[in-house]
Structure formats: structure tokens, C-alpha cells
PDB file of C-alpha atoms in Angstrom:
ATOM      1  CA  GLN I  13      13.332   9.316 -11.147  1.00 70.00           C
ATOM      2  CA  LYS I  14      10.951   7.656  -8.686  1.00 79.00           C
ATOM      3  CA  GLU I  15      11.578   8.174  -4.990  1.00 89.00           C
ATOM      4  CA  VAL I  16      11.620   4.402  -4.447  1.00 93.00           C
ATOM      5  CA  GLU I  17      12.958   1.957  -7.007  1.00 93.00           C
ATOM      6  CA  GLN I  18      12.288  -1.736  -6.645  1.00 93.00           C
ATOM      7  CA  ASP I  19      13.618  -4.667  -8.655  1.00 85.00           C
ATOM      8  CA  PRO I  20      10.551  -5.506 -10.733  1.00 75.00           C
ATOM      9  CA  GLY I  21      10.978  -9.251 -11.092  1.00 81.00           C
ATOM     10  CA  PRO I  22       9.060 -11.412 -11.581  1.00 92.00           C
ATOM     11  CA  LEU I  23      11.056 -13.860  -9.524  1.00 95.00           C
ATOM     12  CA  SER I  24      10.575 -17.622  -9.574  1.00 96.00           C
ATOM     13  CA  VAL I  25      12.444 -19.886  -7.135  1.00 96.00           C
ATOM     14  CA  PRO I  26      12.230 -23.516  -5.979  1.00 97.00           C
ATOM     15  CA  GLU I  27      10.818 -24.304  -2.562  1.00 97.00           C
ATOM     16  CA  GLY I  28      13.459 -23.986   0.148  1.00 97.00           C
ATOM     17  CA  ALA I  29      15.490 -21.330  -1.668  1.00 97.00           C
ATOM     18  CA  ILE I  30      16.677 -18.111  -0.082  1.00 97.00           C
ATOM     19  CA  VAL I  31      14.979 -15.111  -1.658  1.00 97.00           C
ATOM     20  CA  SER I  32      16.442 -11.605  -1.768  1.00 96.00           C
ATOM     21  CA  LEU I  33      14.211  -8.623  -2.564  1.00 97.00           C
ATOM     22  CA  ASN I  34      15.663  -5.144  -2.885  1.00 96.00           C
ATOM     23  CA  CYS I  35      14.766  -1.466  -3.054  1.00 96.00           C
ATOM     24  CA  THR I  36      16.651   1.791  -3.244  1.00 96.00           C
ATOM     25  CA  TYR I  37      15.369   5.209  -2.261  1.00 95.00           C
ATOM     26  CA  SER I  38      16.552   8.697  -3.063  1.00 92.00           C
ATOM     27  CA  ASN I  39      15.438  10.929  -0.194  1.00 90.00           C
ATOM     28  CA  SER I  40      17.456  10.833   3.013  1.00 88.00           C
ATOM     29  CA  ALA I  41      14.412  12.215   4.842  1.00 87.00           C
ATOM     30  CA  PHE I  42      12.890   8.740   4.780  1.00 89.00           C
ATOM     31  CA  GLN I  43      13.356   7.269   8.224  1.00 87.00           C
ATOM     32  CA  TYR I  44      10.844   4.431   8.391  1.00 89.00           C
ATOM     33  CA  PHE I  45      11.070   1.336   6.234  1.00 92.00           C
ATOM     34  CA  MET I  46       8.517  -1.365   5.667  1.00 93.00           C
ATOM     35  CA  TRP I  47       7.856  -4.461   3.640  1.00 96.00           C
ATOM     36  CA  TYR I  48       4.323  -5.399   2.677  1.00 96.00           C
ATOM     37  CA  ARG I  49       3.090  -8.639   1.179  1.00 97.00           C
ATOM     38  CA  GLN I  50       0.142  -8.633  -1.200  1.00 96.00           C
ATOM     39  CA  TYR I  51      -1.660 -11.747  -2.317  1.00 96.00           C
ATOM     40  CA  SER I  52      -3.673 -11.700  -5.521  1.00 92.00           C
ATOM     41  CA  ARG I  53      -6.874  -9.634  -5.204  1.00 90.00           C
ATOM     42  CA  LYS I  54      -6.095  -8.737  -1.579  1.00 93.00           C
ATOM     43  CA  GLY I  55      -4.881  -5.639   0.181  1.00 95.00           C
ATOM     44  CA  PRO I  56      -1.226  -5.318   1.236  1.00 95.00           C
ATOM     45  CA  GLU I  57      -0.367  -6.583   4.719  1.00 94.00           C
ATOM     46  CA  LEU I  58       2.612  -5.458   6.765  1.00 92.00           C
ATOM     47  CA  LEU I  59       5.441  -7.982   7.061  1.00 94.00           C
ATOM     48  CA  MET I  60       8.318  -6.041   8.533  1.00 92.00           C
ATOM     49  CA  TYR I  61       8.819  -2.554   9.956  1.00 89.00           C
ATOM     50  CA  THR I  62      12.034  -0.844  10.992  1.00 88.00           C
ATOM     51  CA  TYR I  63      13.375   2.649  11.517  1.00 83.00           C
ATOM     52  CA  SER I  64      17.094   2.054  11.896  1.00 80.00           C
ATOM     53  CA  SER I  65      19.977   0.740   9.882  1.00 85.00           C
ATOM     54  CA  GLY I  66      20.831  -2.889  10.428  1.00 88.00           C
ATOM     55  CA  ASN I  67      18.958  -6.149  10.420  1.00 90.00           C
ATOM     56  CA  LYS I  68      15.608  -7.120  11.887  1.00 92.00           C
ATOM     57  CA  GLU I  69      14.583 -10.744  11.956  1.00 94.00           C
ATOM     58  CA  ASP I  70      11.140 -12.293  12.293  1.00 94.00           C
ATOM     59  CA  GLY I  71      10.992 -16.022  11.739  1.00 96.00           C
ATOM     60  CA  ARG I  72      12.053 -16.778   8.187  1.00 97.00           C
ATOM     61  CA  PHE I  73      12.070 -13.083   7.244  1.00 97.00           C
ATOM     62  CA  THR I  74      14.955 -10.630   7.682  1.00 96.00           C
ATOM     63  CA  ALA I  75      14.729  -6.951   6.802  1.00 96.00           C
ATOM     64  CA  GLN I  76      17.970  -5.094   6.210  1.00 95.00           C
ATOM     65  CA  VAL I  77      18.400  -1.339   5.976  1.00 95.00           C
ATOM     66  CA  ASP I  78      21.522   0.540   4.937  1.00 94.00           C
ATOM     67  CA  LYS I  79      20.796   4.248   5.282  1.00 92.00           C
ATOM     68  CA  SER I  80      24.238   5.269   4.031  1.00 92.00           C
ATOM     69  CA  SER I  81      23.529   3.564   0.707  1.00 93.00           C
ATOM     70  CA  LYS I  82      19.771   4.198   0.805  1.00 93.00           C
ATOM     71  CA  TYR I  83      19.231   0.494   0.245  1.00 94.00           C
ATOM     72  CA  ILE I  84      16.696  -1.835   1.819  1.00 96.00           C
ATOM     73  CA  SER I  85      16.351  -5.585   1.464  1.00 96.00           C
ATOM     74  CA  LEU I  86      14.075  -8.403   2.509  1.00 97.00           C
ATOM     75  CA  PHE I  87      15.419 -11.934   2.786  1.00 97.00           C
ATOM     76  CA  ILE I  88      13.181 -14.970   2.977  1.00 97.00           C
ATOM     77  CA  ARG I  89      14.780 -18.199   4.187  1.00 97.00           C
ATOM     78  CA  ASP I  90      13.427 -21.661   3.422  1.00 97.00           C
ATOM     79  CA  SER I  91      10.873 -20.169   1.031  1.00 97.00           C
ATOM     80  CA  GLN I  92       7.488 -21.877   0.819  1.00 97.00           C
ATOM     81  CA  PRO I  93       4.824 -21.951  -1.910  1.00 97.00           C
ATOM     82  CA  SER I  94       2.644 -19.935   0.481  1.00 97.00           C
ATOM     83  CA  ASP I  95       5.196 -17.097   0.173  1.00 97.00           C
ATOM     84  CA  SER I  96       4.130 -16.637  -3.457  1.00 97.00           C
ATOM     85  CA  ALA I  97       2.862 -13.065  -3.584  1.00 97.00           C
ATOM     86  CA  THR I  98       3.870  -9.549  -4.556  1.00 96.00           C
ATOM     87  CA  TYR I  99       6.250  -7.883  -2.117  1.00 97.00           C
ATOM     88  CA  LEU I 100       6.214  -4.122  -1.802  1.00 96.00           C
ATOM     89  CA  CYS I 101       8.791  -2.003  -0.051  1.00 96.00           C
ATOM     90  CA  ALA I 102       7.552   1.243   1.483  1.00 94.00           C
ATOM     91  CA  VAL I 103       9.228   4.242   3.061  1.00 92.00           C
ATOM     92  CA  SER I 104       8.009   7.129   5.167  1.00 88.00           C
ATOM     93  CA  SER I 105       9.474  10.345   6.467  1.00 83.00           C
ATOM     94  CA  GLY I 106       7.482  10.286   9.679  1.00 74.00           C
ATOM     95  CA  SER I 107       5.585   8.097  12.029  1.00 61.00           C
ATOM     96  CA  ALA I 108       1.981   7.369  10.952  1.00 60.00           C
ATOM     97  CA  ARG I 109       2.458   9.428   7.823  1.00 73.00           C
ATOM     98  CA  GLN I 110       1.925   8.624   4.196  1.00 80.00           C
ATOM     99  CA  LEU I 111       3.916   5.812   2.655  1.00 87.00           C
ATOM    100  CA  THR I 112       5.751   5.858  -0.643  1.00 90.00           C
ATOM    101  CA  PHE I 113       5.738   2.408  -2.186  1.00 93.00           C
ATOM    102  CA  GLY I 114       8.043   0.618  -4.572  1.00 94.00           C
ATOM    103  CA  SER I 115       6.475  -0.904  -7.663  1.00 92.00           C
ATOM    104  CA  GLY I 116       6.476  -4.417  -6.177  1.00 94.00           C
ATOM    105  CA  THR I 117       8.216  -7.693  -6.971  1.00 95.00           C
ATOM    106  CA  GLN I 118       6.086 -10.689  -7.856  1.00 95.00           C
ATOM    107  CA  LEU I 119       7.509 -13.842  -6.265  1.00 96.00           C
ATOM    108  CA  THR I 120       6.562 -17.395  -7.145  1.00 97.00           C
ATOM    109  CA  VAL I 121       7.882 -20.278  -5.045  1.00 97.00           C
ATOM    110  CA  LEU I 122       7.584 -23.544  -6.931  1.00 97.00           C
ATOM    111  CA  PRO I 123       6.847 -26.743  -4.963  1.00 95.00           C
TER     112      PRO I 123
ATOM    113  CA  ASP K   4     -11.573  -9.646  14.234  1.00 65.00           C
ATOM    114  CA  ALA K   5     -10.819  -5.985  13.480  1.00 83.00           C
ATOM    115  CA  ARG K   6     -10.381  -5.182   9.829  1.00 93.00           C
ATOM    116  CA  VAL K   7     -10.903  -2.409   7.315  1.00 96.00           C
ATOM    117  CA  THR K   8     -13.947  -2.938   5.128  1.00 97.00           C
ATOM    118  CA  GLN K   9     -14.568  -1.449   1.709  1.00 97.00           C
ATOM    119  CA  THR K  10     -17.623  -1.376  -0.513  1.00 97.00           C
ATOM    120  CA  PRO K  11     -18.260  -2.152  -3.250  1.00 97.00           C
ATOM    121  CA  ARG K  12     -15.624  -4.803  -3.962  1.00 97.00           C
ATOM    122  CA  ASP K  13     -16.100  -4.477  -7.687  1.00 97.00           C
ATOM    123  CA  LYS K  14     -17.638  -1.674  -9.704  1.00 97.00           C
ATOM    124  CA  VAL K  15     -18.142  -1.455 -13.459  1.00 98.00           C
ATOM    125  CA  THR K  16     -19.487   1.809 -14.777  1.00 97.00           C
ATOM    126  CA  GLU K  17     -19.622   3.886 -17.902  1.00 97.00           C
ATOM    127  CA  MET K  18     -17.571   6.965 -18.578  1.00 97.00           C
ATOM    128  CA  GLY K  19     -19.181  10.074 -17.153  1.00 97.00           C
ATOM    129  CA  GLN K  20     -20.972   8.328 -14.294  1.00 97.00           C
ATOM    130  CA  GLU K  21     -20.437   9.176 -10.656  1.00 97.00           C
ATOM    131  CA  VAL K  22     -18.655   6.564  -8.540  1.00 98.00           C
ATOM    132  CA  THR K  23     -18.661   6.482  -4.742  1.00 98.00           C
ATOM    133  CA  MET K  24     -16.404   4.132  -2.788  1.00 98.00           C
ATOM    134  CA  ARG K  25     -16.805   3.629   0.938  1.00 98.00           C
ATOM    135  CA  CYS K  26     -14.428   2.587   3.662  1.00 98.00           C
ATOM    136  CA  GLN K  27     -14.981   1.679   7.285  1.00 97.00           C
ATOM    137  CA  PRO K  28     -11.695   1.989   9.205  1.00 96.00           C
ATOM    138  CA  ILE K  29     -10.821  -0.172  12.158  1.00 95.00           C
ATOM    139  CA  LEU K  30     -12.667   1.074  15.235  1.00 93.00           C
ATOM    140  CA  GLY K  31     -10.453   3.461  17.164  1.00 91.00           C
ATOM    141  CA  HIS K  32      -8.100   4.235  14.290  1.00 92.00           C
ATOM    142  CA  ASN K  33      -7.826   7.985  13.713  1.00 91.00           C
ATOM    143  CA  THR K  34      -5.870   8.069  10.439  1.00 93.00           C
ATOM    144  CA  VAL K  35      -7.350   6.983   7.118  1.00 95.00           C
ATOM    145  CA  PHE K  36      -5.537   6.747   3.801  1.00 95.00           C
ATOM    146  CA  TRP K  37      -6.811   6.321   0.228  1.00 96.00           C
ATOM    147  CA  TYR K  38      -4.495   4.657  -2.298  1.00 96.00           C
ATOM    148  CA  ARG K  39      -4.857   3.744  -5.960  1.00 96.00           C
ATOM    149  CA  GLN K  40      -3.070   0.777  -7.507  1.00 96.00           C
ATOM    150  CA  THR K  41      -2.464   0.240 -11.219  1.00 94.00           C
ATOM    151  CA  MET K  42      -0.043  -1.945 -13.138  1.00 89.00           C
ATOM    152  CA  MET K  43       1.686   1.081 -14.610  1.00 87.00           C
ATOM    153  CA  GLN K  44       1.935   3.351 -11.561  1.00 88.00           C
ATOM    154  CA  GLY K  45       1.871   0.874  -8.702  1.00 90.00           C
ATOM    155  CA  LEU K  46       0.410   1.955  -5.357  1.00 92.00           C
ATOM    156  CA  GLU K  47      -0.063   5.722  -5.070  1.00 92.00           C
ATOM    157  CA  LEU K  48      -1.380   7.786  -2.185  1.00 92.00           C
ATOM    158  CA  LEU K  49      -4.395   9.890  -3.113  1.00 94.00           C
ATOM    159  CA  ALA K  50      -5.333  11.478   0.211  1.00 93.00           C
ATOM    160  CA  TYR K  51      -5.286  10.975   3.939  1.00 91.00           C
ATOM    161  CA  PHE K  52      -7.177  12.150   6.996  1.00 92.00           C
ATOM    162  CA  ARG K  53      -6.354  12.382  10.659  1.00 91.00           C
ATOM    163  CA  ASN K  54      -9.158  12.785  13.173  1.00 91.00           C
ATOM    164  CA  ARG K  55     -11.451  13.261  10.158  1.00 91.00           C
ATOM    165  CA  ALA K  56      -9.547  16.326   8.914  1.00 91.00           C
ATOM    166  CA  PRO K  57      -7.865  16.136   5.500  1.00 89.00           C
ATOM    167  CA  LEU K  58      -4.083  16.385   5.874  1.00 89.00           C
ATOM    168  CA  ASP K  59      -2.911  15.815   2.340  1.00 86.00           C
ATOM    169  CA  ASP K  60      -4.824  15.339  -0.878  1.00 86.00           C
ATOM    170  CA  SER K  61      -2.078  16.389  -3.261  1.00 86.00           C
ATOM    171  CA  GLY K  62      -2.130  13.013  -4.994  1.00 87.00           C
ATOM    172  CA  MET K  63      -5.732  13.386  -6.028  1.00 91.00           C
ATOM    173  CA  PRO K  64      -7.007  15.013  -9.254  1.00 88.00           C
ATOM    174  CA  LYS K  65      -9.000  17.845  -7.740  1.00 87.00           C
ATOM    175  CA  ASP K  66     -11.315  18.464 -10.638  1.00 92.00           C
ATOM    176  CA  ARG K  67     -13.033  15.093 -10.450  1.00 95.00           C
ATOM    177  CA  PHE K  68     -12.046  13.398  -7.186  1.00 96.00           C
ATOM    178  CA  SER K  69     -13.221  14.233  -3.700  1.00 95.00           C
ATOM    179  CA  ALA K  70     -12.619  12.521  -0.378  1.00 96.00           C
ATOM    180  CA  GLU K  71     -14.501  13.021   2.875  1.00 94.00           C
ATOM    181  CA  MET K  72     -14.971  11.568   6.325  1.00 94.00           C
ATOM    182  CA  PRO K  73     -18.561  12.273   7.368  1.00 92.00           C
ATOM    183  CA  ASP K  74     -17.869  10.546  10.681  1.00 92.00           C
ATOM    184  CA  ALA K  75     -15.170   8.502  12.360  1.00 91.00           C
ATOM    185  CA  THR K  76     -16.555   5.225  11.005  1.00 94.00           C
ATOM    186  CA  LEU K  77     -16.899   6.187   7.351  1.00 96.00           C
ATOM    187  CA  ALA K  78     -14.575   7.533   4.675  1.00 97.00           C
ATOM    188  CA  THR K  79     -15.733   8.125   1.112  1.00 97.00           C
ATOM    189  CA  LEU K  80     -13.948   8.631  -2.187  1.00 97.00           C
ATOM    190  CA  LYS K  81     -16.019  10.022  -5.013  1.00 97.00           C
ATOM    191  CA  ILE K  82     -15.212  10.385  -8.704  1.00 97.00           C
ATOM    192  CA  GLN K  83     -17.431  12.625 -10.813  1.00 97.00           C
ATOM    193  CA  PRO K  84     -17.353  12.299 -13.764  1.00 96.00           C
ATOM    194  CA  SER K  85     -15.459   9.027 -14.087  1.00 97.00           C
ATOM    195  CA  GLU K  86     -13.082   8.381 -16.982  1.00 96.00           C
ATOM    196  CA  PRO K  87     -11.548   5.145 -18.362  1.00 97.00           C
ATOM    197  CA  ARG K  88      -8.127   6.183 -16.976  1.00 95.00           C
ATOM    198  CA  ASP K  89      -9.623   5.982 -13.472  1.00 96.00           C
ATOM    199  CA  SER K  90      -9.831   2.193 -13.823  1.00 97.00           C
ATOM    200  CA  ALA K  91      -7.743   0.802 -10.963  1.00 97.00           C
ATOM    201  CA  VAL K  92      -7.988  -0.849  -7.557  1.00 97.00           C
ATOM    202  CA  TYR K  93      -8.666   1.675  -4.810  1.00 98.00           C
ATOM    203  CA  PHE K  94      -7.498   0.790  -1.319  1.00 97.00           C
ATOM    204  CA  CYS K  95      -8.380   2.316   1.982  1.00 97.00           C
ATOM    205  CA  ALA K  96      -6.029   1.867   4.944  1.00 95.00           C
ATOM    206  CA  SER K  97      -6.282   2.931   8.562  1.00 94.00           C
ATOM    207  CA  ALA K  98      -3.796   3.442  11.361  1.00 91.00           C
ATOM    208  CA  GLY K  99      -4.028   4.393  15.007  1.00 87.00           C
ATOM    209  CA  GLY K 100      -3.682   3.269  18.557  1.00 75.00           C
ATOM    210  CA  GLY K 101      -0.235   4.834  18.729  1.00 73.00           C
ATOM    211  CA  LYS K 102       1.131   2.446  16.134  1.00 75.00           C
ATOM    212  CA  ASP K 103       2.471   3.161  12.662  1.00 76.00           C
ATOM    213  CA  GLU K 104       1.185   0.069  10.907  1.00 84.00           C
ATOM    214  CA  GLN K 105      -1.351   0.772   8.196  1.00 90.00           C
ATOM    215  CA  PHE K 106      -4.045  -1.867   7.828  1.00 92.00           C
ATOM    216  CA  PHE K 107      -5.388  -2.152   4.308  1.00 95.00           C
ATOM    217  CA  GLY K 108      -8.877  -3.050   3.215  1.00 96.00           C
ATOM    218  CA  PRO K 109      -9.580  -5.550   0.414  1.00 96.00           C
ATOM    219  CA  GLY K 110      -9.905  -2.794  -2.184  1.00 97.00           C
ATOM    220  CA  THR K 111     -12.526  -1.679  -4.694  1.00 98.00           C
ATOM    221  CA  ARG K 112     -11.785  -2.795  -8.249  1.00 97.00           C
ATOM    222  CA  LEU K 113     -13.122  -0.049 -10.521  1.00 98.00           C
ATOM    223  CA  THR K 114     -13.590  -0.455 -14.241  1.00 98.00           C
ATOM    224  CA  VAL K 115     -14.734   2.551 -16.249  1.00 97.00           C
ATOM    225  CA  LEU K 116     -15.836   1.661 -19.765  1.00 96.00           C
TER     226      LEU K 116
END
């Protein structure tokens, strides 16, 4: 079993839809939780970062962490075609330490 | 505009050849990571350095892969000899300045024939 499991997708939604992306992890030692976005032929870029259970909002993006269930989510409101990318969840057991990534979910937002 | 740079962007080589990939971390960042991304395995950590010292290279096949930081502005990943199963995109990332965010480079797309 992988340490981080991510819904593989691919996911295709119409513009304006609410998107929900999810990951589960197995090791309770993971304390830091991130979402990265990766456009085709580019490196991943950090979208959201949190180290506590609960919600964190940044514009149209909301990251949710439930440590009791070992479940993390990313919600995208009012999705745009420019949101079309692969989204990777990542977890870490310590600050500035190595990340363990989910396999990624490819999202397409149709105009 | 601070960013991680990687060279070459694309590399096609034949099995058995030596491959060297280079990374320039963001100036002032003291932690450098090497990742490999494939369709089957996703993004995997190969090795990482802090203040130029290797901290963890357990994800790297030791018999053919080696990673070094000759100085604070250059990290290298070498494969010798290369094999077709090494075909992947190799990413370098750096972190520092008291922050946890890892900044990724554009990657080196390696194809071993």
C-alpha cells in the first residue's frame, strides 16, 4: 500500500463547476500537507500549504485536512479553463523535509 | 525573478551512456531535492541535500546513480551506465529562507534508447 493514495481521475468538468480533489494517507507522522499544481511539461508549483486540521482558503481554492481520518481535500470554486492541470497532494513528516506525493489527478475544465 | 534552473531540458541517449543533469537552486536556498517522475510511479524522491551535505539518498539506485553538490549554486545527478528504465522526467527543487515551500525547476526529460 502506498503511503499516499490519490483519486487518479482523470476529471473533466464544465467551466464554473466546483471541483473536489482528494487524498488519503496512512502514516500519522505526516504533519504537513500540501497541494501542488503541475501544468504540462512544467515543474509542480505549490498551491496550498497547511499543517493543521481544518480548512484553509486562498481565493477560489480551499484545502481541507482531517487528521483523524487521514484525509485531505482540495476544493476549487468557479473552476476556469486555466485550472486545467494535474494536481498533486503531498505530505511531509517535518518542516523542510522530503515530500511524499500522491499519484496526481488530471483535471480538465471545459469552456 | 528567482527560479530553479535545470539543464539540459531534454536528453536522448543510448543505453550504457553516462548522463549528467545539472540544477542551479534559487540563490540563498540551502536545501536541494532530486525527484523522478514517471507515469507508473508518479513523483518519487531520489535524494536531498542540506547545506551541500547529503541527508537522504535512499530513493536512489546506488549502483548507477550519484548525486553531488560541488558548490552552493550547483547540484548534479549522474547516471552511469544509463538504462531504458531510467527514462523519466527528473526534477530538482530547492527550499530555504526559513520557509518550507519547495520550488521546482522545469525538469530534464530523459529518454534512454
